[in-house]
Short mmCIF file of C-alpha atoms in Angstrom, two decimals:
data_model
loop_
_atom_site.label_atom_id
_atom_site.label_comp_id
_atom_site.label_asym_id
_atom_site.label_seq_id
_atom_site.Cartn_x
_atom_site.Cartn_y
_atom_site.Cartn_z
CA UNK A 813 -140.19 -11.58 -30.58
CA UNK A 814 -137.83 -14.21 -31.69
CA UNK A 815 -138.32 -17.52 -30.57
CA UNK A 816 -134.94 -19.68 -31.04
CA UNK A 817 -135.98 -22.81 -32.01
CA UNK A 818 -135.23 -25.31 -35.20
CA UNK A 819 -135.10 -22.47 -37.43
CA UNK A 820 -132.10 -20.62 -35.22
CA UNK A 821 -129.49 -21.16 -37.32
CA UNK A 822 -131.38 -19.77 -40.61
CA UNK A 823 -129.87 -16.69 -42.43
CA UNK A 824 -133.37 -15.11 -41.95
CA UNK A 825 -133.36 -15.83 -38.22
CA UNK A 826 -130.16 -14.45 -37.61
CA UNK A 827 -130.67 -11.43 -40.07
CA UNK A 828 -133.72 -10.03 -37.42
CA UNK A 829 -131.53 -10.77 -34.20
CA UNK A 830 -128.81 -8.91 -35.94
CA UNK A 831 -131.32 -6.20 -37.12
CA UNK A 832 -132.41 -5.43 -33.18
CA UNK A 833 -129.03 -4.15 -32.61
CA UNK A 834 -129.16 -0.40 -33.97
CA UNK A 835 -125.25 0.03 -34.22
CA UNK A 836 -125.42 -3.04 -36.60
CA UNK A 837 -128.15 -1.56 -38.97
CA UNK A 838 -125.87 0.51 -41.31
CA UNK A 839 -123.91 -2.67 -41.99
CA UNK A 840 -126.43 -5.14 -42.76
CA UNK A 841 -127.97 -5.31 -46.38
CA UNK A 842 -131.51 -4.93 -46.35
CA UNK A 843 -132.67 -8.62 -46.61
CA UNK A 844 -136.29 -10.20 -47.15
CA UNK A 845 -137.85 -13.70 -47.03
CA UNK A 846 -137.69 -14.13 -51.16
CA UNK A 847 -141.51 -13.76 -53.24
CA UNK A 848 -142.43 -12.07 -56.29
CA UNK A 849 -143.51 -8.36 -54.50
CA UNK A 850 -139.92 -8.50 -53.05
CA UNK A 851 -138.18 -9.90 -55.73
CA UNK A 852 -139.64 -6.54 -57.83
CA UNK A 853 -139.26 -4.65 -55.06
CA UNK A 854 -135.59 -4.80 -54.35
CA UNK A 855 -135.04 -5.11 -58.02
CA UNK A 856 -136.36 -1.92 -58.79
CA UNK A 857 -134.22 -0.49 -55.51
CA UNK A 858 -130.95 -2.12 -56.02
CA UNK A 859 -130.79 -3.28 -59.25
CA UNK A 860 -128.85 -6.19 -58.16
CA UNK A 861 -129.71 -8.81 -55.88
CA UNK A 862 -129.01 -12.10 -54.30
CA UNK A 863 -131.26 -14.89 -53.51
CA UNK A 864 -129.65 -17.76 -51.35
CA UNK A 865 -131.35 -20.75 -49.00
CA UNK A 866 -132.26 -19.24 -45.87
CA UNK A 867 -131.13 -22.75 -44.43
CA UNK A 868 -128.05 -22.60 -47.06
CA UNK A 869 -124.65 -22.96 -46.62
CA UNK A 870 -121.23 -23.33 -48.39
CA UNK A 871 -122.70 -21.05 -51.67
CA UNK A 872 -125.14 -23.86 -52.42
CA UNK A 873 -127.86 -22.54 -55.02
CA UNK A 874 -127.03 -18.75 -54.47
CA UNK A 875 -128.31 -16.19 -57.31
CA UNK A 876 -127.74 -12.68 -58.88
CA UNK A 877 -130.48 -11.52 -60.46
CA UNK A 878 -129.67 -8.14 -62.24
CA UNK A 879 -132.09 -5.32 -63.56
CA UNK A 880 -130.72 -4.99 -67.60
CA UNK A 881 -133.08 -2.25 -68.38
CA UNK A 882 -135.98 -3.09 -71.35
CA UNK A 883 -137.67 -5.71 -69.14
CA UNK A 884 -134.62 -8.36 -69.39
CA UNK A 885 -132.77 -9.47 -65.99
CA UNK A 886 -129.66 -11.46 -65.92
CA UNK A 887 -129.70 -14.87 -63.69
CA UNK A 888 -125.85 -15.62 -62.38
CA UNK A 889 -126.02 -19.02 -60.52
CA UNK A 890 -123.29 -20.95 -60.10
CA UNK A 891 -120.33 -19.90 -63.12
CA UNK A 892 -123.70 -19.62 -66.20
CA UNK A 893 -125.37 -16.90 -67.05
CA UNK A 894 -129.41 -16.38 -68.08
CA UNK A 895 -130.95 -14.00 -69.75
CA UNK A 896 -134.65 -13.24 -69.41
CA UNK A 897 -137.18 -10.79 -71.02
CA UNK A 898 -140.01 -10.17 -68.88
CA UNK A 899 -141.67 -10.38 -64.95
CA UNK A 900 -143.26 -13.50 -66.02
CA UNK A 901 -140.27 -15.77 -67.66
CA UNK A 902 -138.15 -14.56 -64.54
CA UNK A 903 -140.49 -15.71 -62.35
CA UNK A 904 -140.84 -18.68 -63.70
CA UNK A 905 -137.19 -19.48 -64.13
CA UNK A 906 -136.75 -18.41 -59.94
CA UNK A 907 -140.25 -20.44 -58.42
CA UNK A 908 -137.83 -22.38 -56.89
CA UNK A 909 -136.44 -20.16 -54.82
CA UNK A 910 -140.10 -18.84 -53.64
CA UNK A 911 -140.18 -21.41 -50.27
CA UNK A 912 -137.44 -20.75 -47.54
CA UNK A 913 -135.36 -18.45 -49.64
CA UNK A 914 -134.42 -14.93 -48.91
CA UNK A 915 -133.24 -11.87 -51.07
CA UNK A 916 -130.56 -9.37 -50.31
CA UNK A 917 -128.93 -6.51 -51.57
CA UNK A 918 -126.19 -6.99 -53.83
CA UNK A 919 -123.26 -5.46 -52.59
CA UNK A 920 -120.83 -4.16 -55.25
CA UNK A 921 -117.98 -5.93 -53.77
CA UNK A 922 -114.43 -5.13 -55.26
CA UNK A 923 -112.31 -7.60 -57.29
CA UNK A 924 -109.16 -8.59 -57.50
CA UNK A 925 -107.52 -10.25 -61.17
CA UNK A 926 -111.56 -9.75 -61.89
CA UNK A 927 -113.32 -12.28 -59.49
CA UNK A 928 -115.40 -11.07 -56.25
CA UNK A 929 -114.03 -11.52 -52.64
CA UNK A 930 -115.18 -11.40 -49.25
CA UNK A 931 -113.54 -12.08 -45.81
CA UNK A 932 -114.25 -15.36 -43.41
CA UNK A 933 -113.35 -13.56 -39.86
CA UNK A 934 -113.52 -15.53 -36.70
CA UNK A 935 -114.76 -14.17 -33.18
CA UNK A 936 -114.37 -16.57 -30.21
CA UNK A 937 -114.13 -16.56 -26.39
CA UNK A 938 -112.76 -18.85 -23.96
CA UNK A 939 -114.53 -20.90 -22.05
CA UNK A 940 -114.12 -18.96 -18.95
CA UNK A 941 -114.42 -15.74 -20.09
CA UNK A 942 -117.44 -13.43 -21.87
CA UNK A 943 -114.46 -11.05 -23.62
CA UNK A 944 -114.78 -11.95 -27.85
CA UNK A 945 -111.46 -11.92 -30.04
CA UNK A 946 -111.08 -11.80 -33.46
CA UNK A 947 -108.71 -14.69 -34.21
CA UNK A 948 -108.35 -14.36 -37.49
CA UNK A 949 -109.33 -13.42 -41.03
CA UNK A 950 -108.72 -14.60 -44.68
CA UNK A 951 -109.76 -13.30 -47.86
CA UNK A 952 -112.24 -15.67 -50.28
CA UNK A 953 -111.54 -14.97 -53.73
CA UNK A 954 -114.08 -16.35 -55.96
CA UNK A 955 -113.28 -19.06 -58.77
CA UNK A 956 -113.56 -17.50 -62.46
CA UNK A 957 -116.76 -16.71 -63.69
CA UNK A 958 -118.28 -17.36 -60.21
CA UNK A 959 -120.20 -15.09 -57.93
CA UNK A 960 -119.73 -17.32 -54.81
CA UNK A 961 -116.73 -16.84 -52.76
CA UNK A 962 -117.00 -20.40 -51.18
CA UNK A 963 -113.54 -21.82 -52.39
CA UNK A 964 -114.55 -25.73 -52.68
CA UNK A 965 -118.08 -24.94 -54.69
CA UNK A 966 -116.25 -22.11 -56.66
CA UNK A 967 -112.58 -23.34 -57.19
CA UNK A 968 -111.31 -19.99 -55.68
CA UNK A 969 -108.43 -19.41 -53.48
CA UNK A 970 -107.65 -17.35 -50.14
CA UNK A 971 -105.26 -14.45 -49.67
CA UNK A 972 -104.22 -12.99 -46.59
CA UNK A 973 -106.31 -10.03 -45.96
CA UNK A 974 -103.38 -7.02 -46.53
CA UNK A 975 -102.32 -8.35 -49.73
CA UNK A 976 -106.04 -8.89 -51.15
CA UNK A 977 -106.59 -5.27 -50.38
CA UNK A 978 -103.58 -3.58 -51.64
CA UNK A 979 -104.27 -5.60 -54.99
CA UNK A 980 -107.89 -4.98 -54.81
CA UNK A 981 -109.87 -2.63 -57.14
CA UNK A 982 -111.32 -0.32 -54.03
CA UNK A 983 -110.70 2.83 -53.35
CA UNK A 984 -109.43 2.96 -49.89
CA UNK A 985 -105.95 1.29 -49.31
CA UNK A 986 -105.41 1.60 -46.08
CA UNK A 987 -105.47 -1.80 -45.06
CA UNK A 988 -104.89 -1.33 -41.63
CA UNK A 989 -107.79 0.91 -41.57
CA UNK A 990 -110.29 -1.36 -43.69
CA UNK A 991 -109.77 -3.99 -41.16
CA UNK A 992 -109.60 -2.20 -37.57
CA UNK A 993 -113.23 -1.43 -39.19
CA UNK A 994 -113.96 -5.57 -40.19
CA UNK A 995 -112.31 -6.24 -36.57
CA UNK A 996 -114.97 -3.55 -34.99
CA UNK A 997 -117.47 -4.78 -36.40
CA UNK A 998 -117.50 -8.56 -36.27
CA UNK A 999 -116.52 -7.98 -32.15
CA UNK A 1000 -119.87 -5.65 -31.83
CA UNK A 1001 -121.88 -8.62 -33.70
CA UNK A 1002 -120.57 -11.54 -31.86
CA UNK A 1003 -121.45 -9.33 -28.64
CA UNK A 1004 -124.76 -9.26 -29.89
CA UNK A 1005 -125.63 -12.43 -31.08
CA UNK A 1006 -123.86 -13.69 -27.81
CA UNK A 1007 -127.26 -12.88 -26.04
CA UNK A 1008 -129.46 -15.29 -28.17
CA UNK A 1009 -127.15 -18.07 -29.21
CA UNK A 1010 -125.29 -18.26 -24.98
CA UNK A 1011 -123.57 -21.39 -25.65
CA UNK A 1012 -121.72 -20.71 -28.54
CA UNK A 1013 -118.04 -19.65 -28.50
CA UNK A 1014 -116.89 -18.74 -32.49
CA UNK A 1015 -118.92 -17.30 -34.95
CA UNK A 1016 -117.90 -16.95 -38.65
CA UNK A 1017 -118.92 -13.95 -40.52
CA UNK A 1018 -118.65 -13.06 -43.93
CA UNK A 1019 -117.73 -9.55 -44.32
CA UNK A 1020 -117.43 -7.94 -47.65
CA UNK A 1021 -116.28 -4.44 -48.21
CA UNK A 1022 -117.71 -2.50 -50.71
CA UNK A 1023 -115.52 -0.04 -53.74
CA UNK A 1024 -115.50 3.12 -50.69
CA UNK A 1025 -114.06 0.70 -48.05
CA UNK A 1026 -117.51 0.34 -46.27
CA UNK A 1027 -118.27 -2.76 -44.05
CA UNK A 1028 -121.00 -5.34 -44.43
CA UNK A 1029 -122.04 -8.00 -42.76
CA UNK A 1030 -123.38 -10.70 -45.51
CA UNK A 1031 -124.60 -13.54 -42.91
CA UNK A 1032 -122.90 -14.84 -39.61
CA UNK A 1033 -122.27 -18.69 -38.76
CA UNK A 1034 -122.98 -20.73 -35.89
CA UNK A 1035 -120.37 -23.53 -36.68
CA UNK A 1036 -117.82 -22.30 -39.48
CA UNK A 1037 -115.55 -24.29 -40.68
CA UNK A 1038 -111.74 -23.80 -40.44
CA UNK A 1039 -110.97 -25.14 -43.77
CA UNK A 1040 -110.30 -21.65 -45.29
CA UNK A 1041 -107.17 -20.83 -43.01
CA UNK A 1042 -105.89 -24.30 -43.28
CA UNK A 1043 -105.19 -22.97 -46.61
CA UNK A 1044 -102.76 -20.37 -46.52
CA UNK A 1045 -99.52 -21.17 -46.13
CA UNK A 1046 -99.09 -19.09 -42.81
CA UNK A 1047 -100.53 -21.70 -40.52
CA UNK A 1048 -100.68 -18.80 -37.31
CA UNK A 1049 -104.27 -18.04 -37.23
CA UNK A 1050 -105.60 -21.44 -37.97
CA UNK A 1051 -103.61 -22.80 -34.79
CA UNK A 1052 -104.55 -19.84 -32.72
CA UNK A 1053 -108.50 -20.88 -33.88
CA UNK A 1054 -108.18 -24.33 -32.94
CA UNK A 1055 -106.12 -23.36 -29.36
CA UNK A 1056 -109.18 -20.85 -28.59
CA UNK A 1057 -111.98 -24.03 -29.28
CA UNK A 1058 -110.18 -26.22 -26.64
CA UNK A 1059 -109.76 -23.16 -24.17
#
């Protein structure tokens, strides 16, 4: 049973209330709290694999550890790149991250001009009501040579969602389809987590796709910030955000 308490608002925390919802399984990427026997573990599955805080936010200290083949892995953190030969020098190089970490799957997310994106989509309700609306979505675009989409620690830049798909390397390009499907599912998690977290009214989720157009749900906010859609120069969904938060 999960107890809601200081730790509420970690990425592990939220990862096992998400995880009770069976419809939700098939878009969450299997996650674990980060140690070696995991660390090998989803190596050995995946091949790719992020490690990020657990208490973490704005793509602070986030890493891709890859599987090269002949015992090297390759450590992506921040915009520099590591490469170590053997369990024990990779080990050594992550002990950091052992405490209050966790470790994901690595979804193969598609690019566009070469850099990684994801999606910041908002859910909210009104005050008087228990119906949840997507209000709006933007596309992240990581910085060059970064694996974080967070635009401030990455130097990136948004894109309105239709035209980062149609120039996006994936393979499905029907952009009204690919995000009916990000709209479908970010309305049946904000449902869900609506059960444990009652008095909040907006969640944030990162959504990436992946290169066949399929959703996933990388981690959900409590108290995202709006900064992203002040960005694009169509100001309509970041005034429809802010009218929802004083409804």
């Amino acid at each position: 049973m999960i107890t809601l308490g200081k730790i509420a608002s970690h990425k592990w925390a939220k990862y096992k209330i998400m995880m009770k919802k069976e419809a939700l399984i098939p878009y969450l990427p299997e996650t674990r709290m980060m140690d070696k026997n995991n660390l090998w573990h989803m190596l050995e599955k995946y091949e790719h694999v992020i490690i990020k805080p657990s208490s973490g936010s704005r793509g602070r200290d986030v890493f891709l550890v890859s599987s090269l083949g002949d015992n090297q892995y390759k450590i992506h953190h921040e915009n520099k790149i590591v490469t170590k030969k053997g369990k024990k020098k990779t080990d050594r190089f992550l002990k950091n991250t052992m405490d209050h970490y966790i470790i994901q799957q690595s979804i193969n997310r598609p690019t566009i001009d070469e850099s990684p994106f994801d999606f910041r989509v908002m859910a909210q309700r009104k005050s008087k009501s228990k119906e949840w609306v997507v209000t709006g979505k933007v596309t992240k675009i990581a910085g060059e040579g970064f694996i974080v989409s967070n635009i401030t620690r990455s130097k990136g830049r948004v894109m309105q969602p239709s035209d980062a798909i149609e120039h996006a390397t994936i393979n499905e390009k029907s952009y009204k389809s690919l995000l009916a499907k990000i709209d479908r599912v970010s309305l049946l998690t904000a449902n869900h987590l609506a059960k444990y977290y009652k008095k909040n009214r907006i969640f944030g989720f990162d959504i990436a796709l992946d290169q066949e157009g399929h959703v996933w749900i990388l981690e959900a906010n409590l108290k995202p910030a709006l900064s992203h859609f002040k960005k694009l120069k169509d100001k309509k969904m970041y005034h429809r955000i802010k009218r929802y938060k004083k409804s």
